[in-house]
Amino acid sequence: MSDGAVVVKTRKFKKNPLLSRRQMIIDIIHPGRANVPRSELQEVVGGMYKADPKLVILFGFQTKFGGGKTTGFALIYDNKESLIKFEPKYRLIRNGTIDKKETSRKAIKEAKNKKKKIRGTGASIAKHKAKRAAGDD
């Protein structure tokens, strides 16, 4: 094997029709390389299973001691709607599917403290107004 060669093997493959995805553990053998970029792995796994690389989610990678082998988890969603519906927000942001909404720390704290002062039926209305005010900044 040359320095750039990467071997990707899958195991424990499972179809999950309730979440409309395929899930598996992937083993990456990469001798002579420290690690393999996630984008490159998305292309390889997407090609192996005839899927769009944007619908491939990779996470939980552990490099074995001494290097050369990495193990992680892969999810391949059937469509973008199910990807957005079932994936945690932080993984969608990491994957580049959605953009992170930037809100200031001060605005979040002001909305929280305003919410604490209101009781009863007006709480949900005030929460909605506070959320909109934080979003407008």
C-alpha positions as CSV (number, residue, x, y, z in Angstrom):
1,M,0.0,0.0,0.0
2,S,1.2,3.5,-0.8
3,D,1.0,6.4,1.6
4,G,-2.3,7.8,0.2
5,A,-4.2,4.5,0.1
6,V,-7.2,4.2,2.4
7,V,-9.3,1.0,2.8
8,V,-12.9,1.4,4.2
9,K,-14.7,-1.7,5.5
10,T,-18.2,-1.8,6.9
11,R,-19.6,-4.1,9.5
12,K,-22.8,-4.5,11.6
13,F,-24.8,-3.0,8.7
14,K,-28.5,-2.5,9.5
15,K,-31.4,-1.0,7.6
16,N,-33.5,1.2,9.8
17,P,-36.8,1.9,7.9
18,L,-38.4,3.7,10.8
19,L,-35.8,6.4,10.7
20,S,-35.4,5.9,6.9
21,R,-31.6,5.3,7.1
22,R,-28.9,2.7,6.9
23,Q,-26.5,2.5,9.8
24,M,-23.2,0.7,10.2
25,I,-19.8,0.7,11.9
26,I,-16.9,1.6,9.5
27,D,-13.3,0.6,9.9
28,I,-10.8,2.7,8.1
29,I,-7.3,1.4,7.5
30,H,-4.9,4.2,6.7
31,P,-1.2,3.2,7.1
32,G,1.2,6.1,6.7
33,R,-1.5,8.7,7.3
34,A,-2.4,10.3,10.6
35,N,-6.1,10.5,9.8
36,V,-8.5,10.7,6.9
37,P,-10.7,13.8,6.4
38,R,-14.4,13.4,7.1
39,S,-15.3,14.8,3.6
40,E,-13.1,12.2,1.9
41,L,-14.8,9.4,3.9
42,Q,-18.3,10.8,3.0
43,E,-17.4,10.5,-0.7
44,V,-16.1,6.9,-0.2
45,V,-19.0,5.6,1.9
46,G,-21.5,7.4,-0.4
47,G,-19.9,5.7,-3.4
48,M,-20.0,2.3,-1.7
49,Y,-23.7,2.5,-1.1
50,K,-24.7,4.6,-4.1
51,A,-25.8,7.5,-1.9
52,D,-25.4,11.3,-2.0
53,P,-22.3,12.2,0.2
54,K,-24.4,15.0,1.7
55,L,-26.8,12.4,3.2
56,V,-23.9,10.5,4.9
57,I,-23.3,11.3,8.6
58,L,-20.0,10.2,10.2
59,F,-19.3,10.4,13.9
60,G,-17.7,8.7,16.9
61,F,-14.2,8.0,15.4
62,Q,-11.6,6.3,17.6
63,T,-8.0,5.9,16.2
64,K,-6.4,2.7,17.5
65,F,-3.2,3.0,19.5
66,G,-0.2,3.1,17.1
67,G,-2.3,4.6,14.3
68,G,-3.2,3.1,11.0
69,K,-6.7,2.0,11.9
70,T,-9.8,4.1,12.9
71,T,-13.2,2.9,13.7
72,G,-16.4,5.0,13.7
73,F,-20.1,5.1,13.0
74,A,-21.9,6.0,9.7
75,L,-25.5,6.8,9.0
76,I,-26.8,7.1,5.4
77,Y,-30.2,8.8,5.2
78,D,-32.7,8.1,2.3
79,N,-33.6,11.8,1.9
80,K,-32.8,15.2,3.2
81,E,-36.2,15.6,5.0
82,S,-35.5,12.5,7.2
83,L,-31.9,13.7,7.8
84,I,-33.2,17.0,9.2
85,K,-36.0,15.4,11.1
86,F,-34.0,12.7,13.0
87,E,-30.4,14.0,13.3
88,P,-29.3,16.1,16.3
89,K,-28.9,19.7,15.5
90,Y,-25.1,19.8,16.4
91,R,-24.4,17.0,13.8
92,L,-26.4,18.9,11.1
93,I,-24.3,21.9,11.8
94,R,-21.1,19.9,11.7
95,N,-22.2,18.3,8.4
96,G,-23.0,21.7,6.9
97,T,-26.6,20.8,6.3
98,I,-27.8,23.8,8.3
99,D,-26.1,27.0,9.5
100,K,-25.5,27.8,13.1
101,K,-27.6,30.6,14.3
102,E,-25.4,33.2,16.1
103,T,-27.0,34.8,19.1
104,S,-25.2,36.8,21.7
105,R,-24.7,35.4,25.1
106,K,-26.2,38.6,26.6
107,A,-29.4,38.3,24.6
108,I,-29.9,34.7,25.6
109,K,-29.4,35.6,29.3
110,E,-31.8,38.6,29.1
111,A,-34.5,36.4,27.6
112,K,-34.0,33.7,30.2
113,N,-34.3,36.2,33.1
114,K,-37.3,37.9,31.6
115,K,-39.0,34.4,31.4
116,K,-38.3,33.8,35.1
117,K,-40.3,36.8,36.1
118,I,-43.5,35.9,34.3
119,R,-46.0,33.3,35.7
120,G,-49.2,31.7,34.4
121,T,-50.7,31.8,30.9
122,G,-48.6,34.7,29.8
123,A,-45.4,32.7,30.1
124,S,-45.7,31.1,26.7
125,I,-46.4,34.4,25.0
126,A,-43.5,36.1,26.8
127,K,-41.2,33.3,25.8
128,H,-42.2,33.7,22.2
129,K,-41.6,37.5,22.3
130,A,-38.3,37.0,24.0
131,K,-37.2,34.5,21.4
132,R,-38.2,36.9,18.6
133,A,-36.4,39.8,20.3
134,A,-33.2,37.6,20.6
135,G,-33.5,36.6,16.9
136,D,-33.9,40.2,15.7
137,D,-30.5,41.4,17.2
